[in-house]
PDB file of C-alpha atoms and ligand atoms in Angstrom:
ATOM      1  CA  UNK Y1313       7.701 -66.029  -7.461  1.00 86.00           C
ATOM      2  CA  UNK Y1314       8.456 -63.334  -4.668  1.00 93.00           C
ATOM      3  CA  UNK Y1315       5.336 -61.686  -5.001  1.00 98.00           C
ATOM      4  CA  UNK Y1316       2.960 -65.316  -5.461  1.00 96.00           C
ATOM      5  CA  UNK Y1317      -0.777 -64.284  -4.645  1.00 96.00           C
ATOM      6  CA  UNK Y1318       0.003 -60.710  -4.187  1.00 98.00           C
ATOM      7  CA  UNK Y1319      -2.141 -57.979  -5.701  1.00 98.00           C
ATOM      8  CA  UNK Y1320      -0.106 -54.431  -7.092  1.00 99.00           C
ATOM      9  CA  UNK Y1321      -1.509 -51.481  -8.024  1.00 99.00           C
ATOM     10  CA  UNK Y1322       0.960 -48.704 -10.239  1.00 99.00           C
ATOM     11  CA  UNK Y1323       0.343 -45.377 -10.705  1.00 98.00           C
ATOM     12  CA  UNK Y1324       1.879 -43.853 -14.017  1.00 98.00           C
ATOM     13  CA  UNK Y1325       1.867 -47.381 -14.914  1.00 98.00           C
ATOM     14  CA  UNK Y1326       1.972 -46.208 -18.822  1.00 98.00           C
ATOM     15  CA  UNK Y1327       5.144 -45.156 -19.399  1.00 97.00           C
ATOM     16  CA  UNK Y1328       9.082 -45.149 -17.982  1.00 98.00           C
ATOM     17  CA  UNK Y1329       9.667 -45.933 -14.251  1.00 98.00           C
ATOM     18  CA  UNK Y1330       5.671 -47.068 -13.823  1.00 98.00           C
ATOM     19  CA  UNK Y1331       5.782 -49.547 -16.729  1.00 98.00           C
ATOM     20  CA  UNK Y1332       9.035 -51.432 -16.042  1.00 98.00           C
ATOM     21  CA  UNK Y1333       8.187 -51.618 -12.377  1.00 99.00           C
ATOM     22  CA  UNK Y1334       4.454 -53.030 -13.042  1.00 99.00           C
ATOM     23  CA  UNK Y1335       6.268 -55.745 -15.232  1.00 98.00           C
ATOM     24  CA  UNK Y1336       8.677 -56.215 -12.801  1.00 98.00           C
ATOM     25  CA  UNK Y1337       5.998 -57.235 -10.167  1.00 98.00           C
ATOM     26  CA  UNK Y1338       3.983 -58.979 -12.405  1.00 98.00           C
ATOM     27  CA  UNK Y1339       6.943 -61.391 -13.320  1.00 98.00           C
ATOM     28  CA  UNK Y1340       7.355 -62.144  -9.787  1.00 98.00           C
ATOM     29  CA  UNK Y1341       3.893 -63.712  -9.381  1.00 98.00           C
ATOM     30  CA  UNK Y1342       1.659 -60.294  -8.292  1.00 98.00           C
ATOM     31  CA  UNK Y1343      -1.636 -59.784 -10.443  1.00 98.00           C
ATOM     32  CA  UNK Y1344      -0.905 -55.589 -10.894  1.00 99.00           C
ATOM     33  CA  UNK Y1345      -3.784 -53.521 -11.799  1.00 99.00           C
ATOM     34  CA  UNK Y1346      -1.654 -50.802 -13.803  1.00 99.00           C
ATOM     35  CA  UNK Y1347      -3.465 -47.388 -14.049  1.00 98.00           C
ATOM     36  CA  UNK Y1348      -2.460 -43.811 -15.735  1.00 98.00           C
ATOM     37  CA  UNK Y1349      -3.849 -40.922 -16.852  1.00 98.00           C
ATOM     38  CA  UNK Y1350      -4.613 -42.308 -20.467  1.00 97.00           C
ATOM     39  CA  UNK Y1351      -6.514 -45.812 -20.093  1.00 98.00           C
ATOM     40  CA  UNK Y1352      -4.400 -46.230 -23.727  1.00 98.00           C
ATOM     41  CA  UNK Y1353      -0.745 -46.932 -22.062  1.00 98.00           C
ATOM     42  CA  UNK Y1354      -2.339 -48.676 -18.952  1.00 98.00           C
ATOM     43  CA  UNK Y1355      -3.693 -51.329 -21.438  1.00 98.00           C
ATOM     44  CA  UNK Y1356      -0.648 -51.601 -23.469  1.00 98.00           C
ATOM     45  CA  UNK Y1357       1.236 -52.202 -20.410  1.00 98.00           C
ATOM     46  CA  UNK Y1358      -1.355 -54.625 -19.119  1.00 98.00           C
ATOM     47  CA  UNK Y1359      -1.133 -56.243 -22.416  1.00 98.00           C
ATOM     48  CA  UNK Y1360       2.636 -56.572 -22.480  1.00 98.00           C
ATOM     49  CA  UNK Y1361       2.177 -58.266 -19.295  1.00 98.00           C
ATOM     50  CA  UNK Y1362      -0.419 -60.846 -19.831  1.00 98.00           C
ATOM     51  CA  UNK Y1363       1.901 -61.801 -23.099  1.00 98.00           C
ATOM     52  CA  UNK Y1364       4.224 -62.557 -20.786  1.00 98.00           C
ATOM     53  CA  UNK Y1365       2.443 -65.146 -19.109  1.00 98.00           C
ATOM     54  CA  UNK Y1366       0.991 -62.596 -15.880  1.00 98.00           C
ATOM     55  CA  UNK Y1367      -2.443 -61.499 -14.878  1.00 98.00           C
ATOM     56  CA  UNK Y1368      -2.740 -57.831 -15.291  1.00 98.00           C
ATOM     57  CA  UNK Y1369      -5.502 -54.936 -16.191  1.00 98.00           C
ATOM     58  CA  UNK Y1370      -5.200 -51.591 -17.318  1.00 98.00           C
ATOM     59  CA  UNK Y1371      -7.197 -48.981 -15.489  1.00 98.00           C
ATOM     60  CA  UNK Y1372      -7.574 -44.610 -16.551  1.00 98.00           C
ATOM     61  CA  UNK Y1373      -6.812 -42.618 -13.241  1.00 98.00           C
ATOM     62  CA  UNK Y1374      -6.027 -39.425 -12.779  1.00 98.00           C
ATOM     63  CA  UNK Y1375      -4.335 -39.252  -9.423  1.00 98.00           C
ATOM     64  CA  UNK Y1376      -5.262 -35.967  -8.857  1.00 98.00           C
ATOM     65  CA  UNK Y1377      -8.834 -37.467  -8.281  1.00 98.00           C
ATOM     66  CA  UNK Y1378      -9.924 -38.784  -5.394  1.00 98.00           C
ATOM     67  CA  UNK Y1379     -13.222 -40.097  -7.752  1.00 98.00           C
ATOM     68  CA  UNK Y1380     -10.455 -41.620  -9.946  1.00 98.00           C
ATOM     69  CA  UNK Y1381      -8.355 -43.245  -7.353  1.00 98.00           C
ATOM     70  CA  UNK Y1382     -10.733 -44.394  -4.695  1.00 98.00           C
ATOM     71  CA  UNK Y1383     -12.264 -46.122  -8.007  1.00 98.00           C
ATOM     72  CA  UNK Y1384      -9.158 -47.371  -9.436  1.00 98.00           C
ATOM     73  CA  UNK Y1385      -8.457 -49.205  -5.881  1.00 98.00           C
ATOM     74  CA  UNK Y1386     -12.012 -50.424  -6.181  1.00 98.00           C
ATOM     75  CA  UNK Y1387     -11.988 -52.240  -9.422  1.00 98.00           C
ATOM     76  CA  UNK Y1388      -8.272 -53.608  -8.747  1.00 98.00           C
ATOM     77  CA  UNK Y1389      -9.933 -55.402  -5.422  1.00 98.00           C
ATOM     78  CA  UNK Y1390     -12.850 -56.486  -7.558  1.00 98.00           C
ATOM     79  CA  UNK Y1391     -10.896 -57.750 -10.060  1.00 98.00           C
ATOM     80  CA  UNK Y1392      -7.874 -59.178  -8.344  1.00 98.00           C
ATOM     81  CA  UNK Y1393      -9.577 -59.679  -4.483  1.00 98.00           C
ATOM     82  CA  UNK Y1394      -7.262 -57.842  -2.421  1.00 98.00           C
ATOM     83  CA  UNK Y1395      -4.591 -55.015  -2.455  1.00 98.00           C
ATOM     84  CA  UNK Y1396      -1.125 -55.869  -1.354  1.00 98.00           C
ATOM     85  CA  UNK Y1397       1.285 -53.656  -2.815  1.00 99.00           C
ATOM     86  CA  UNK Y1398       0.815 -49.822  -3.817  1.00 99.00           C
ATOM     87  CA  UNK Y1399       4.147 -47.951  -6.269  1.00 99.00           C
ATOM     88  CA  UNK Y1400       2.788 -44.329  -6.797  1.00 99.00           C
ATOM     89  CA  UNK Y1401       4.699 -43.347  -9.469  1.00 98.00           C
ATOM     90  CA  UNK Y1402       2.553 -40.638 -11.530  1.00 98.00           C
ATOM     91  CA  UNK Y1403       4.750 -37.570 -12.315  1.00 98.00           C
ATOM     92  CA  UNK Y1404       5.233 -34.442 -14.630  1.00 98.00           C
ATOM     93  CA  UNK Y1405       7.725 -31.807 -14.762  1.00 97.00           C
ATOM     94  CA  UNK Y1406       6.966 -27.806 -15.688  1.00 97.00           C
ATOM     95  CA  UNK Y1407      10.196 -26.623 -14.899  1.00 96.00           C
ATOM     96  CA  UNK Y1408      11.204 -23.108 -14.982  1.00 96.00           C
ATOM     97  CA  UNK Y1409      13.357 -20.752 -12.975  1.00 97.00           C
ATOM     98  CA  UNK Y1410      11.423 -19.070  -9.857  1.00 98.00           C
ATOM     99  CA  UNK Y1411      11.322 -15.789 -11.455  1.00 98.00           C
ATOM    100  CA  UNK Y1412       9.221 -17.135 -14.200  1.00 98.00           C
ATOM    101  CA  UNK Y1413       7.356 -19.902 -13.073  1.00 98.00           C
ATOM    102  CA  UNK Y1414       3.530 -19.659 -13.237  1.00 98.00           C
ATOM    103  CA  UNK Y1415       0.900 -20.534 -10.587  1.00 98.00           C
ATOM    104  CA  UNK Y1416      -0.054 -22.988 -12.905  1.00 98.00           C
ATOM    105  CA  UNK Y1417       3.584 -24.628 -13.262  1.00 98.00           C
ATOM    106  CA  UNK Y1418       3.400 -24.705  -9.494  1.00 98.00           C
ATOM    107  CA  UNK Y1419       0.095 -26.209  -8.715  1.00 98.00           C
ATOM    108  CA  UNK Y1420       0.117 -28.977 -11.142  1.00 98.00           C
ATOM    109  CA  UNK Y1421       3.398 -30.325 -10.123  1.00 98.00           C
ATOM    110  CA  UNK Y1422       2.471 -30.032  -6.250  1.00 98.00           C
ATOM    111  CA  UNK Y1423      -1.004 -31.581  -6.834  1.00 98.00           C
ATOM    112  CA  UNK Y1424       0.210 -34.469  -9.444  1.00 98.00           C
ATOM    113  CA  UNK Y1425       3.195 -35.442  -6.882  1.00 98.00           C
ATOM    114  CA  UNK Y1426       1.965 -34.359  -3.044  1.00 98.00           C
ATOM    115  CA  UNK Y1427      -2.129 -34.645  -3.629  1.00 98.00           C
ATOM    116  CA  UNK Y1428      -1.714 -37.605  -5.835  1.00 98.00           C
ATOM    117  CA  UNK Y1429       0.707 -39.351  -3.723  1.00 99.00           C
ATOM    118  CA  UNK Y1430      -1.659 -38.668  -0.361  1.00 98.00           C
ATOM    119  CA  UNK Y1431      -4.960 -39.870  -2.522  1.00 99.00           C
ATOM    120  CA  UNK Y1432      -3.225 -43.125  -3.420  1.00 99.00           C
ATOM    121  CA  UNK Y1433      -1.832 -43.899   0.357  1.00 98.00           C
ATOM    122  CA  UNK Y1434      -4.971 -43.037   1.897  1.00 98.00           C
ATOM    123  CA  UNK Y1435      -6.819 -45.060  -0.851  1.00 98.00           C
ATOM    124  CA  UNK Y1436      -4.371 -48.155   0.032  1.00 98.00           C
ATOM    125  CA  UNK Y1437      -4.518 -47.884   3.382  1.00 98.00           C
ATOM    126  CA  UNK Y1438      -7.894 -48.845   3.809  1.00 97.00           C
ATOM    127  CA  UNK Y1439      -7.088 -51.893   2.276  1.00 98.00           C
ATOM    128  CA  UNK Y1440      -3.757 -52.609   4.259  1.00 98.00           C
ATOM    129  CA  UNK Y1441      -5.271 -52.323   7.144  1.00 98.00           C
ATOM    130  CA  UNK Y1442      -7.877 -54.376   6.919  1.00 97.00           C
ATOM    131  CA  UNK Y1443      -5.435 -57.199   5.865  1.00 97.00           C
ATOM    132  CA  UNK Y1444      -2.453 -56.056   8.456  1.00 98.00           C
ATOM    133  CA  UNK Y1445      -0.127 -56.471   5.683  1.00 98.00           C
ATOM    134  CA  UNK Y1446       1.043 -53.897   2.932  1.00 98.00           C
ATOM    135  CA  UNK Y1447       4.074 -52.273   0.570  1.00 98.00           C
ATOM    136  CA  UNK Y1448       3.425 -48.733   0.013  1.00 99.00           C
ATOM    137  CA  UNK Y1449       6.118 -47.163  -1.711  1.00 99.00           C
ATOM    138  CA  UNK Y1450       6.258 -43.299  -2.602  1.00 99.00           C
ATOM    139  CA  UNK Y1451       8.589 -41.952  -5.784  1.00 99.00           C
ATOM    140  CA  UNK Y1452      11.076 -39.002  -4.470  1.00 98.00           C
ATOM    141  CA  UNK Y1453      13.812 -37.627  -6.676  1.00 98.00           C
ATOM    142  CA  UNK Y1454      17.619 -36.589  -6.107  1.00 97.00           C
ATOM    143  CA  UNK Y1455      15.861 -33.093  -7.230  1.00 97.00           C
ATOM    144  CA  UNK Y1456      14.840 -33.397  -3.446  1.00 98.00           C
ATOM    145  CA  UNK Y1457      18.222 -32.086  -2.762  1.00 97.00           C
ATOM    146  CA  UNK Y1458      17.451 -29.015  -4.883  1.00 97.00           C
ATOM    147  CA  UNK Y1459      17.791 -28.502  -8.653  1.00 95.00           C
ATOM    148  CA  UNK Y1460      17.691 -25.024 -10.660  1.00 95.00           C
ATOM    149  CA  UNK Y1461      14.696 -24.404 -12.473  1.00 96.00           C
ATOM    150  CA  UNK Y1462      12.269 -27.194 -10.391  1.00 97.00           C
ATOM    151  CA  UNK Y1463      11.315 -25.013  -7.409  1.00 98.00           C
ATOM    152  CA  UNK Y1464       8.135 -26.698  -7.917  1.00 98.00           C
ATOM    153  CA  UNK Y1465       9.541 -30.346  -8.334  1.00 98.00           C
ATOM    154  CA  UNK Y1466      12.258 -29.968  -5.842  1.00 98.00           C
ATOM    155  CA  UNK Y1467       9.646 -28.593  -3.230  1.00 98.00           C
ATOM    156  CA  UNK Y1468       7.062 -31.992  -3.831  1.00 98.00           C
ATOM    157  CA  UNK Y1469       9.694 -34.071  -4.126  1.00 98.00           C
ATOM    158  CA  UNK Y1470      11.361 -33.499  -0.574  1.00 98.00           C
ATOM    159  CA  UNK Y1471       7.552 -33.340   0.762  1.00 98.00           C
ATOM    160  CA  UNK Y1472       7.184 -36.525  -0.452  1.00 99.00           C
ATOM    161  CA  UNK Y1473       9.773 -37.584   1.848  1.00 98.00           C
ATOM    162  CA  UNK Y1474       7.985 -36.051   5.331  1.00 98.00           C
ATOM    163  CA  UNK Y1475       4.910 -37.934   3.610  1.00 98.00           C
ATOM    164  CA  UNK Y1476       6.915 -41.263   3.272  1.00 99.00           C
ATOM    165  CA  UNK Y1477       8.515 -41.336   6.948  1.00 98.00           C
ATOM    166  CA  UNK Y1478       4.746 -39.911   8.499  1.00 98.00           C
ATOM    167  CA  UNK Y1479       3.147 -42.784   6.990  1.00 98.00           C
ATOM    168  CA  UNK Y1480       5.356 -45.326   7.951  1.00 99.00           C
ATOM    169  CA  UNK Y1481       5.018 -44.101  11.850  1.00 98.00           C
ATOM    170  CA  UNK Y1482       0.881 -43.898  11.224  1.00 98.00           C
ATOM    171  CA  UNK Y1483       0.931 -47.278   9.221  1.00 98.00           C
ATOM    172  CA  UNK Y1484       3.482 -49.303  10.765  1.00 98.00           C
ATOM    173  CA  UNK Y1485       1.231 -50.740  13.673  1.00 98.00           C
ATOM    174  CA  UNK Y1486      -0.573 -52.624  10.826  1.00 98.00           C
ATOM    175  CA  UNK Y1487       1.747 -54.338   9.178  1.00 98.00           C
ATOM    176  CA  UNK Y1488       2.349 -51.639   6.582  1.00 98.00           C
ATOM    177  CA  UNK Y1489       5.915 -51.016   5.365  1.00 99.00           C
ATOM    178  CA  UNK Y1490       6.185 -47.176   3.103  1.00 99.00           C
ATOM    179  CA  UNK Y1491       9.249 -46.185   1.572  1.00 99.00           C
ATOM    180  CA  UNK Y1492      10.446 -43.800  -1.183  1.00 98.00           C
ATOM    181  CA  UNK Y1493      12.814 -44.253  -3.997  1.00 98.00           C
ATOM    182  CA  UNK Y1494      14.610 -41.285  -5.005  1.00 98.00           C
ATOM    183  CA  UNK Y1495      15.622 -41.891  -8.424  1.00 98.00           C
ATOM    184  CA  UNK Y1496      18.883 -39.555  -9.875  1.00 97.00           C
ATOM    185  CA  UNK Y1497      19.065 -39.463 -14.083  1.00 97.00           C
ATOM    186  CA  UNK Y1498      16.923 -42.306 -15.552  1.00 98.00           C
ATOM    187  CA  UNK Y1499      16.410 -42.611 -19.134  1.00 98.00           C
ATOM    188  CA  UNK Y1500      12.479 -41.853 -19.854  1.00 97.00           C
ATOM    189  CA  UNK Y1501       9.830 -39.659 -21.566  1.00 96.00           C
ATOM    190  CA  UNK Y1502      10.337 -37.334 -19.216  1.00 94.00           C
ATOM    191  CA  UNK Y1503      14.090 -36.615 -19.594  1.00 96.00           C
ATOM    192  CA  UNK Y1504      13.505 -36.603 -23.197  1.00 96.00           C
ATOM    193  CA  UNK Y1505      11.322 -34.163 -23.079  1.00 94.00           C
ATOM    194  CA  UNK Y1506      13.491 -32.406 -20.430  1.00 93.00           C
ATOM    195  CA  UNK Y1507      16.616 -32.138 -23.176  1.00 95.00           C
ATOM    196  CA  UNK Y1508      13.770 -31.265 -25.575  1.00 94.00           C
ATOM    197  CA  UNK Y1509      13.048 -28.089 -24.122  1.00 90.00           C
ATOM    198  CA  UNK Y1510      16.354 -26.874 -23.117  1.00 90.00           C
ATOM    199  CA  UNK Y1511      16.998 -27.377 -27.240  1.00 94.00           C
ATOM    200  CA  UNK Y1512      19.574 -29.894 -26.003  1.00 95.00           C
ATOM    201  CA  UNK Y1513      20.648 -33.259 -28.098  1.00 97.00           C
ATOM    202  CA  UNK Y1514      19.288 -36.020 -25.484  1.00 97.00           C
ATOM    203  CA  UNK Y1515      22.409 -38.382 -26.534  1.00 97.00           C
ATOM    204  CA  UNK Y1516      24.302 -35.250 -25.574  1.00 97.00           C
ATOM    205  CA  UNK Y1517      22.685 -34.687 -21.976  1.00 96.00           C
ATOM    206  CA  UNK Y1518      23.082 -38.247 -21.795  1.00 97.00           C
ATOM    207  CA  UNK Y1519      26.752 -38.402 -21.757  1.00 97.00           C
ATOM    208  CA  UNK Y1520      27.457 -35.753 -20.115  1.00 96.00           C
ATOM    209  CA  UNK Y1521      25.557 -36.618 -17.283  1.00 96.00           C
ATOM    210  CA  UNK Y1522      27.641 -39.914 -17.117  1.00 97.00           C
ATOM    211  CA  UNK Y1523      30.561 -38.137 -16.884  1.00 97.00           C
ATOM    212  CA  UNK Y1524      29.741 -36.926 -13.720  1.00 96.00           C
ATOM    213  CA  UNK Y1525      27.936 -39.861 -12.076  1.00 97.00           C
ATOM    214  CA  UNK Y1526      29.839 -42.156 -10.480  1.00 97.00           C
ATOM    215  CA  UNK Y1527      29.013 -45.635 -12.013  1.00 98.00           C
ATOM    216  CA  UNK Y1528      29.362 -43.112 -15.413  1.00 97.00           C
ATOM    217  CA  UNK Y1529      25.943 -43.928 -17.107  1.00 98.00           C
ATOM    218  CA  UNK Y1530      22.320 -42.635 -16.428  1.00 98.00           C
ATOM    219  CA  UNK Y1531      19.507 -45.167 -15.447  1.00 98.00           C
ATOM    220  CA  UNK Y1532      17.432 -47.150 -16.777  1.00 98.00           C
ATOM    221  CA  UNK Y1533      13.904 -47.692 -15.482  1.00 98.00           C
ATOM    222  CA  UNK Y1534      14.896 -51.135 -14.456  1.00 98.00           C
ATOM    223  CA  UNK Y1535      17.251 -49.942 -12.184  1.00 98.00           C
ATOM    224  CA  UNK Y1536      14.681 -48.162 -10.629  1.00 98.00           C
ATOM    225  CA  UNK Y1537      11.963 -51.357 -10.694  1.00 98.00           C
ATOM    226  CA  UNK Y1538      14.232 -53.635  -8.773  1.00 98.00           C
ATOM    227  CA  UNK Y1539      14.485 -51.845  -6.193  1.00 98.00           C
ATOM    228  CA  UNK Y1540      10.570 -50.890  -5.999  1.00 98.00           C
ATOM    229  CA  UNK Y1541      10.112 -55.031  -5.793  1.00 98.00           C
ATOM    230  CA  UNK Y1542      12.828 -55.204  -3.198  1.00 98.00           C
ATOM    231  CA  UNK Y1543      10.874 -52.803  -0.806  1.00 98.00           C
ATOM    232  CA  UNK Y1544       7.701 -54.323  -1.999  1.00 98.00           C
ATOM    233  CA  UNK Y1545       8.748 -58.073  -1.002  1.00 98.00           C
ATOM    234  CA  UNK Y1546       8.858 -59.595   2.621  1.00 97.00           C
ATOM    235  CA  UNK Y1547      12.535 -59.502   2.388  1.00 97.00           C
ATOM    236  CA  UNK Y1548      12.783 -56.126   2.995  1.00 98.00           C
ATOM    237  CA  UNK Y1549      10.054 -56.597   5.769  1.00 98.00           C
ATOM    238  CA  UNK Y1550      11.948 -54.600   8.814  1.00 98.00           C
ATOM    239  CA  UNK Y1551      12.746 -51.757   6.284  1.00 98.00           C
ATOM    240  CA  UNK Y1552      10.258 -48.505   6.904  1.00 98.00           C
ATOM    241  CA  UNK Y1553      10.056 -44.892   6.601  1.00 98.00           C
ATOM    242  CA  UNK Y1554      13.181 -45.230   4.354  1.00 98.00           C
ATOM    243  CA  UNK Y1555      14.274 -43.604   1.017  1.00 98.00           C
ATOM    244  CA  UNK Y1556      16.435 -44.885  -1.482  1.00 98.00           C
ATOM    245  CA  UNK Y1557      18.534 -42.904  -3.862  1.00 98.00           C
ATOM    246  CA  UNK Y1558      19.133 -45.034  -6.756  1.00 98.00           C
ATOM    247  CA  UNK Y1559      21.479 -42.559  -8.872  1.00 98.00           C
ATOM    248  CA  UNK Y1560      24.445 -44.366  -9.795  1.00 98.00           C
ATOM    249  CA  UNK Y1561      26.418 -43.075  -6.490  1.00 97.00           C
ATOM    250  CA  UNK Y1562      25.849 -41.803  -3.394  1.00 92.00           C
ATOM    251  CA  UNK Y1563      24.798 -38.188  -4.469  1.00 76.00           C
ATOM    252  CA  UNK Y1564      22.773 -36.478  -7.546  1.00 57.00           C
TER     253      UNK Y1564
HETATM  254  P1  NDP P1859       7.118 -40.729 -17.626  1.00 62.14           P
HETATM  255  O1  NDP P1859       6.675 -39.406 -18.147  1.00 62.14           O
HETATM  256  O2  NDP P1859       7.758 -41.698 -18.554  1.00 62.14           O
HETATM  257  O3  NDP P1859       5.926 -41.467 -16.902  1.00 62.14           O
HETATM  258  C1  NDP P1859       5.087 -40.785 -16.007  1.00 62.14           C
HETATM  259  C2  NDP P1859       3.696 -41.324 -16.139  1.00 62.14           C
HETATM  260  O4  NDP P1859       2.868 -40.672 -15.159  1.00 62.14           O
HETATM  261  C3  NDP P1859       3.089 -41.036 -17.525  1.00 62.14           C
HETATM  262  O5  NDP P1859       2.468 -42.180 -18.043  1.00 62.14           O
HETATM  263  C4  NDP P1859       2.086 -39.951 -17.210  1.00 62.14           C
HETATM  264  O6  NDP P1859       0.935 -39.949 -18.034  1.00 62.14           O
HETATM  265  C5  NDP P1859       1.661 -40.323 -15.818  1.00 62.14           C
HETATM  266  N1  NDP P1859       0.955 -39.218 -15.166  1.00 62.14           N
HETATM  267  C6  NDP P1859       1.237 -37.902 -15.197  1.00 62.14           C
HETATM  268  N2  NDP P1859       0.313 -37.222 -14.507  1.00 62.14           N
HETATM  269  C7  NDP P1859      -0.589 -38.123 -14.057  1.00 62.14           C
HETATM  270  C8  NDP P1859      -1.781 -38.039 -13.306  1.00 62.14           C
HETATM  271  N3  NDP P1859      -2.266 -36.865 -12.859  1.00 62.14           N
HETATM  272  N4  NDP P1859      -2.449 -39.179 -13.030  1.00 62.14           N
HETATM  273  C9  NDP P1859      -1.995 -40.360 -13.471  1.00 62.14           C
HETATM  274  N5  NDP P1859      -0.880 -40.521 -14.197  1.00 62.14           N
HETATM  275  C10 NDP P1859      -0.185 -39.396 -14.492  1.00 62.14           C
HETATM  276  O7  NDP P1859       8.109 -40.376 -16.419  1.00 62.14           O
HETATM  277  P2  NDP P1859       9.124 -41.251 -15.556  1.00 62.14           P
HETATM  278  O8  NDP P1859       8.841 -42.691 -15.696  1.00 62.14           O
HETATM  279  O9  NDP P1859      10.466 -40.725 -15.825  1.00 62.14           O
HETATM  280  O10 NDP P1859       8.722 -40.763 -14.076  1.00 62.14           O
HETATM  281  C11 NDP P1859       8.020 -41.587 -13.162  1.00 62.14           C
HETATM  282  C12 NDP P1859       8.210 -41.019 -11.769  1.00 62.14           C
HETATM  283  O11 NDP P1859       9.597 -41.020 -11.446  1.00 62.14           O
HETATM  284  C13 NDP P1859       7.738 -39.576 -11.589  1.00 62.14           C
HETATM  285  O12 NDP P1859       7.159 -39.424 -10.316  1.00 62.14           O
HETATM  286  C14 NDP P1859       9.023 -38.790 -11.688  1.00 62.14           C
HETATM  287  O13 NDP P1859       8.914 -37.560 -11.028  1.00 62.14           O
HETATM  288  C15 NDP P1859       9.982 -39.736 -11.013  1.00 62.14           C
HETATM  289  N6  NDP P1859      11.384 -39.515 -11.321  1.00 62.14           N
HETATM  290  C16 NDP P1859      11.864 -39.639 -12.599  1.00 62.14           C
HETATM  291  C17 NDP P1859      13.199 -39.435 -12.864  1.00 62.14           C
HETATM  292  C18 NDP P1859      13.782 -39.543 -14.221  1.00 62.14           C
HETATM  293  O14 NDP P1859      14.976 -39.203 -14.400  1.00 62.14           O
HETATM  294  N7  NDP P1859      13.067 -40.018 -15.226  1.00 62.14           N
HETATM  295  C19 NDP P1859      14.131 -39.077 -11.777  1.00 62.14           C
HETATM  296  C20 NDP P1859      13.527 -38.998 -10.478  1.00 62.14           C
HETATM  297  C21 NDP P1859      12.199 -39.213 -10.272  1.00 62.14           C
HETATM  298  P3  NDP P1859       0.876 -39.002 -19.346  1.00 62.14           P
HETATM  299  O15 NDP P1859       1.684 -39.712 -20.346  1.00 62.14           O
HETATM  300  O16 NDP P1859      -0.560 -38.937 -19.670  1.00 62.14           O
HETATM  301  O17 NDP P1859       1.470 -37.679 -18.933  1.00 62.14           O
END
């Protein structure tokens, strides 16, 4: 019980990534207040976790709010006493080549990823800080690297990056460790609805993105999850500004 008296909060806590990781946590001993966009997937989550034996509650945030998230982080600290451990893991796609992407395609991806990912940190800080002690980590992508038709998602996710190494030079001198996970191919809602659109069989795109990853098979959230509770825990306590691809090799 890694994570014994500790206190998570999830972002995008609903679904995929978000979901797996809040269970993760919860198994090892943290109380995780799991909040999406829909309060109906934060429950279920929740739910799924107090089944299991943890302490959980499902919370509706937007994290494009800062009236949603600075009151997210307030009822998780009501309910659960302190704030320990932040994953910010809210994220949509609208790709589309540059020549047709819309203002709208870019703005919600860069305020969903970058704005949501700066509300949450800031929200957890003051937390953190108060306690000297924290796990903030940030979701990145191998899109980072560049990927036709995400301009949009390419461009947050590398800023997400800058964001994650800033933060752990502002935040280290109280006890605050932030790091990113970069995450290549992992099986989701959001790769589903990815083959979806391009008209493509997701079994398909499956496969043949195994073929060309290394360990030849896409992710799985849990993948993913472990390695958000490695960063979160005191073993990785000397490991800062940091991001981890997690993409079945060493490149997407
Ligand atoms: P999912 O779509 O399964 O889960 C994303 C969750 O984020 C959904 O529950 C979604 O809610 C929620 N969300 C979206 N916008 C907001 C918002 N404004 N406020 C709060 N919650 C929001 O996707 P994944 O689990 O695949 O993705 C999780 C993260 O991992 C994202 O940041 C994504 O970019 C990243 N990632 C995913 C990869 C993959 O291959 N799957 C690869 C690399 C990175 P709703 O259902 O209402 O939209």
């Amino acid at each position: 019980m890694q994570f014994k008296d500790r206190v998570a909060l999830v972002t995008g806590g609903g679904r995929g990534i978000g979901a797996e990781t809040a269970k993760v946590l919860a198994a090892g001993g943290a109380a995780v207040a799991v909040t999406d966009m829909d309060l109906g997937p934060a429950q279920e989550t929740a739910a799924e976790i107090r089944a299991a034996g943890g302490r959980a509650i499902g919370i509706a945030c937007d994290v494009t709010s800062r009236g949603n998230v600075d009151a997210a982080f307030e009822q998780a600290v009501k309910e659960f006493g302190r704030l320990d451990i932040l994953f910010a893991c809210a994220g949509i796609t609208r790709d589309n080549l540059l020549h047709k992407m819309t203002e709208d395609e870019w703005d919600a991806v860069v305020t969903t990823h970058l704005k949501g990912s700066f509300l949450s940190a800031q929200a957890a800080q003051r937390y953190m800080v108060a306690q000297n002690y924290g796990k903030i980590v940030l979701t990145s992508s191998t899109s980072a690297l560049g990927n036709r038709g995400q301009a949009n998602y390419s461009a947050v996710k590398a800023g997400i990056q800058g964001l994650t190494k800033t933060l752990a030079i502002e935040l280290g001198a109280f006890g605050i460790n932030v790091n990113a996970v970069a995450p290549g191919f992992i099986e989701t809602r959001m790769t589903r609805a990815t083959a979806e659109r391009m008209g493509v069989d997701f079994e398909q795109m499956k496969a043949a993105a195994a073929k060309v990853i290394p360990l030849r098979r896409v992710g799985q959230p849990k993948d993913v999850a472990h390695v958000v509770a490695f960063l979160s825990s005191d073993q990785a306590s000397y490991v800062s500004g940091q991001v981890i691809y997690i993409a079945g090799g060493p490149k997407a």
